[in-house]
Amino acid sequence: MSANPSTQSGKRRRMRKLLVDRSIDLILLVFSLLMLLPLVFLVSNGFKTPQEMLAWPPTIIPANPTIDNFAAVLQDTPLLRWIFNSILFAVLSTLAILATSSIAGYILAKFRYRSLNVIFALVLATAIVPFEVYMIPLYFQAQSMGILNSIWGLLLGYLVMSFGIFLIRQNVIHSIPDELLEAARIDGAGELWIFFRIVLPLLRGALGALGVLAFFQAWTAFAWPMIVATNREAYTIEVGLALFQTGFTVDLGRLSAASALVLIPSISLFVILRRNFVQGVASTGLKE
């Protein structure tokens, strides 16, 4: 008895779809492993001896693991001080950007003044201006204020993020209906109460995503901290890591060990805020 042709066709379609799905999964898996490979070698090199580090072919698991590179980094450089400076700088910059972006984004989205459209256009225009263009004038401003080699000097260039204002404004427009705000005003609520008790809780996902972006922007900043911090004790970790590279050589073992230690705070923060980050980016992308 022959099988129904429509049933066989359905089985072939399911098999073809299953084959395509498995092929996509395999490609993504290989691509993910290739993306992770430099990170794995970075951590692995931190535990290798100089001879093993230069051996070919390279090994992922060290044959004779050692912590000499980590001990040398911690003894010879103020690495923990640099990490503290970076964490303090990144946290304060993140808080400042969250505050300025949420306030400016809410005002630009919900208050009807013609001049606000001009201000929003100027904010968007600043997004295409490279930071290096106004970095030197900003440096002289920090110098005149006497805040070089301090956390306030670092923060001067990282208090506002134009993309953050745009992100929050778009989320306010799509997530917070005008009727909700009007109902609160009719009930006698003030603008501050509305902002803190209604607007901010509804923007939790977007603020979480923006917080991660702002943190990593400050954490990986290099040019501005390099010209503001001339004292070794005031370096951030990005500037400090550059010291492991001289004009002609690179201390690969210590650089790998220091980089592996630096990964701990940033990865921890991403793991903690991963859910908000994914939700915020996904919701923004779906609504745009």
Short mmCIF file of C-alpha atoms in Angstrom, two decimals, residues 10-242:
data_model
loop_
_atom_site.label_atom_id
_atom_site.label_comp_id
_atom_site.label_asym_id
_atom_site.label_seq_id
_atom_site.Cartn_x
_atom_site.Cartn_y
_atom_site.Cartn_z
CA GLY A 10 4.91 17.17 4.38
CA LYS A 11 7.64 14.92 5.78
CA ARG A 12 10.12 16.20 3.21
CA ARG A 13 9.30 19.81 4.12
CA ARG A 14 9.76 19.08 7.82
CA MET A 15 13.05 17.29 7.15
CA ARG A 16 14.25 20.17 4.97
CA LYS A 17 13.29 22.71 7.64
CA LEU A 18 14.98 20.61 10.33
CA LEU A 19 18.13 20.37 8.19
CA VAL A 20 18.18 24.14 7.61
CA ASP A 21 17.66 24.84 11.32
CA ARG A 22 20.46 22.50 12.33
CA SER A 23 22.77 24.02 9.73
CA ILE A 24 22.05 27.53 11.07
CA ASP A 25 22.64 26.32 14.63
CA LEU A 26 25.96 24.77 13.59
CA ILE A 27 27.11 27.96 11.83
CA LEU A 28 26.14 30.10 14.82
CA LEU A 29 27.91 27.69 17.18
CA VAL A 30 31.12 27.81 15.13
CA PHE A 31 30.90 31.60 14.88
CA SER A 32 30.35 31.90 18.64
CA LEU A 33 33.38 29.71 19.37
CA LEU A 34 35.52 31.81 17.03
CA MET A 35 34.34 34.97 18.82
CA LEU A 36 35.18 33.47 22.23
CA LEU A 37 38.56 32.09 21.18
CA PRO A 38 40.55 35.36 21.69
CA LEU A 39 39.01 35.72 25.15
CA VAL A 40 39.94 32.14 26.04
CA PHE A 41 43.53 32.68 24.87
CA LEU A 42 43.69 35.94 26.83
CA VAL A 43 42.85 34.20 30.10
CA SER A 44 45.01 31.20 29.22
CA ASN A 45 48.07 33.33 28.44
CA GLY A 46 47.84 34.87 31.89
CA PHE A 47 48.71 31.46 33.37
CA LYS A 48 51.51 30.57 30.92
CA THR A 49 55.27 30.89 31.21
CA PRO A 50 57.03 33.10 28.61
CA GLN A 51 58.43 30.02 26.84
CA GLU A 52 55.03 28.37 26.52
CA MET A 53 53.45 31.60 25.39
CA LEU A 54 55.81 31.76 22.40
CA ALA A 55 55.52 28.04 21.55
CA TRP A 56 53.86 26.88 18.35
CA PRO A 57 51.21 25.58 18.00
CA PRO A 58 49.66 27.56 20.87
CA THR A 59 47.99 25.66 23.69
CA ILE A 60 44.66 26.57 25.22
CA ILE A 61 45.26 24.78 28.53
CA PRO A 62 48.68 25.73 30.01
CA ALA A 63 51.03 22.75 30.42
CA ASN A 64 52.67 24.31 33.50
CA PRO A 65 50.18 26.85 34.86
CA THR A 66 51.67 29.64 36.94
CA ILE A 67 50.33 32.71 38.72
CA ASP A 68 53.63 34.62 38.41
CA ASN A 69 52.12 37.01 35.86
CA PHE A 70 49.24 37.90 38.19
CA ALA A 71 51.58 38.30 41.19
CA ALA A 72 53.96 40.53 39.18
CA VAL A 73 51.10 42.71 37.97
CA LEU A 74 49.72 43.21 41.47
CA GLN A 75 53.17 43.89 42.97
CA ASP A 76 54.69 46.16 40.33
CA THR A 77 51.68 48.25 39.31
CA PRO A 78 48.81 49.94 41.19
CA LEU A 79 46.37 47.77 39.26
CA LEU A 80 43.75 47.68 42.01
CA ARG A 81 43.90 51.49 42.22
CA TRP A 82 43.37 51.73 38.46
CA ILE A 83 40.42 49.31 38.66
CA PHE A 84 38.94 51.38 41.53
CA ASN A 85 39.35 54.57 39.48
CA SER A 86 37.65 52.95 36.50
CA ILE A 87 34.78 51.55 38.58
CA LEU A 88 34.20 54.91 40.30
CA PHE A 89 34.41 56.78 37.00
CA ALA A 90 32.10 54.32 35.21
CA VAL A 91 29.51 54.22 38.02
CA LEU A 92 29.34 58.01 38.45
CA SER A 93 29.24 58.54 34.68
CA THR A 94 26.45 55.96 34.39
CA LEU A 95 24.40 57.66 37.11
CA ALA A 96 24.93 61.07 35.50
CA ILE A 97 23.94 59.83 32.05
CA LEU A 98 20.87 58.02 33.42
CA ALA A 99 19.78 61.20 35.22
CA THR A 100 20.37 63.60 32.32
CA SER A 101 18.94 61.21 29.70
CA SER A 102 15.78 60.39 31.67
CA ILE A 103 15.03 64.05 32.47
CA ALA A 104 15.84 65.37 28.99
CA GLY A 105 14.17 62.44 27.21
CA TYR A 106 10.96 62.84 29.22
CA ILE A 107 10.80 66.60 28.65
CA LEU A 108 11.52 66.31 24.94
CA ALA A 109 8.88 63.59 24.54
CA LYS A 110 5.98 64.91 26.58
CA PHE A 111 6.19 68.69 26.79
CA ARG A 112 4.77 70.59 23.82
CA TYR A 113 7.02 73.54 23.10
CA ARG A 114 8.25 74.41 19.61
CA SER A 115 11.72 75.24 20.90
CA LEU A 116 12.08 71.67 22.22
CA ASN A 117 12.10 70.36 18.65
CA VAL A 118 15.07 72.60 17.90
CA ILE A 119 16.84 71.41 21.06
CA PHE A 120 16.19 67.78 20.13
CA ALA A 121 17.61 68.40 16.64
CA LEU A 122 20.73 69.89 18.23
CA VAL A 123 21.03 66.86 20.52
CA LEU A 124 20.87 64.53 17.53
CA ALA A 125 23.39 66.68 15.67
CA THR A 126 25.91 66.32 18.49
CA ALA A 127 25.77 62.53 18.05
CA ILE A 128 27.63 62.78 14.73
CA VAL A 129 30.38 65.03 16.12
CA PRO A 130 33.39 62.92 17.20
CA PHE A 131 34.47 63.40 20.79
CA GLU A 132 37.99 64.20 19.58
CA VAL A 133 36.69 67.41 17.98
CA TYR A 134 35.85 69.08 21.30
CA MET A 135 38.22 67.09 23.51
CA ILE A 136 40.99 69.71 23.54
CA PRO A 137 38.69 72.68 24.41
CA LEU A 138 37.20 70.48 27.12
CA TYR A 139 40.70 69.79 28.43
CA PHE A 140 41.46 73.51 28.77
CA GLN A 141 38.14 73.94 30.56
CA ALA A 142 39.07 71.18 33.01
CA GLN A 143 42.49 72.78 33.46
CA SER A 144 40.98 76.17 34.24
CA MET A 145 38.68 74.54 36.79
CA GLY A 146 41.62 72.80 38.45
CA ILE A 147 40.13 69.31 38.18
CA LEU A 148 42.88 67.54 36.21
CA ASN A 149 44.02 64.22 37.73
CA SER A 150 40.70 63.85 39.55
CA ILE A 151 37.49 61.93 39.10
CA TRP A 152 35.68 65.21 38.39
CA GLY A 153 37.96 65.87 35.46
CA LEU A 154 37.17 62.42 34.05
CA LEU A 155 33.45 62.98 34.52
CA LEU A 156 33.49 66.33 32.73
CA GLY A 157 33.51 64.58 29.36
CA TYR A 158 31.02 61.84 30.27
CA LEU A 159 28.03 63.50 31.89
CA VAL A 160 25.64 63.49 28.92
CA MET A 161 25.04 60.95 26.13
CA SER A 162 23.06 62.14 23.11
CA PHE A 163 22.12 58.58 22.18
CA GLY A 164 20.80 58.07 25.71
CA ILE A 165 18.51 61.09 25.38
CA PHE A 166 17.25 59.78 22.05
CA LEU A 167 16.71 56.27 23.47
CA ILE A 168 14.73 57.49 26.49
CA ARG A 169 12.69 59.93 24.41
CA GLN A 170 11.60 57.19 22.03
CA ASN A 171 10.73 54.87 24.91
CA VAL A 172 8.69 57.59 26.64
CA ILE A 173 6.74 58.27 23.45
CA HIS A 174 5.90 54.61 22.88
CA SER A 175 5.60 53.33 26.46
CA ILE A 176 3.88 56.10 28.42
CA PRO A 177 0.48 57.28 27.15
CA ASP A 178 -0.44 60.94 27.56
CA GLU A 179 -3.74 59.90 29.19
CA LEU A 180 -1.87 58.33 32.10
CA LEU A 181 0.06 61.53 32.79
CA GLU A 182 -3.05 63.70 32.40
CA ALA A 183 -4.98 61.47 34.83
CA ALA A 184 -2.21 61.90 37.39
CA ARG A 185 -2.25 65.69 36.94
CA ILE A 186 -6.04 65.79 37.32
CA ASP A 187 -5.65 63.88 40.58
CA GLY A 188 -3.36 66.62 41.83
CA ALA A 189 0.04 64.98 41.30
CA GLY A 190 2.99 67.30 40.78
CA GLU A 191 5.47 66.95 37.96
CA LEU A 192 8.22 65.59 40.20
CA TRP A 193 5.86 62.96 41.66
CA ILE A 194 4.78 61.96 38.15
CA PHE A 195 8.39 61.70 37.00
CA PHE A 196 9.66 59.63 39.91
CA ARG A 197 6.56 57.49 40.59
CA ILE A 198 5.19 56.91 37.08
CA VAL A 199 7.75 57.70 34.38
CA LEU A 200 10.89 56.15 35.85
CA PRO A 201 9.29 52.79 36.82
CA LEU A 202 7.89 52.41 33.30
CA LEU A 203 11.34 53.11 31.82
CA ARG A 204 13.11 50.46 33.89
CA GLY A 205 14.02 48.27 30.88
CA ALA A 206 15.30 51.14 28.76
CA LEU A 207 17.25 52.61 31.68
CA GLY A 208 18.81 49.20 32.35
CA ALA A 209 19.97 48.96 28.72
CA LEU A 210 21.25 52.53 28.77
CA GLY A 211 23.02 51.89 32.07
CA VAL A 212 24.98 48.99 30.59
CA LEU A 213 25.91 51.04 27.51
CA ALA A 214 26.94 54.05 29.61
CA PHE A 215 28.99 51.89 31.98
CA PHE A 216 30.95 50.23 29.19
CA GLN A 217 31.42 53.55 27.40
CA ALA A 218 33.17 54.95 30.47
CA TRP A 219 34.89 51.67 31.34
CA THR A 220 36.54 51.44 27.91
CA ALA A 221 37.28 55.17 27.53
CA PHE A 222 40.92 55.79 26.69
CA ALA A 223 41.64 59.11 24.94
CA TRP A 224 39.96 61.41 27.47
CA PRO A 225 41.34 59.70 30.61
CA MET A 226 44.79 59.64 29.01
CA ILE A 227 44.97 63.43 28.59
CA VAL A 228 43.15 64.32 31.82
CA ALA A 229 45.07 61.93 34.11
CA THR A 230 48.81 62.62 33.98
CA ASN A 231 49.48 61.27 37.48
CA ARG A 232 50.02 57.49 37.58
CA GLU A 233 47.76 57.13 40.60
CA ALA A 234 44.93 58.83 38.69
CA TYR A 235 45.03 56.46 35.70
CA THR A 236 42.04 54.40 34.73
CA ILE A 237 42.54 50.77 33.85
CA GLU A 238 42.53 51.40 30.09
CA VAL A 239 45.38 53.90 30.41
CA GLY A 240 47.19 51.66 32.87
CA LEU A 241 47.07 48.67 30.53
CA ALA A 242 48.80 50.75 27.85
#
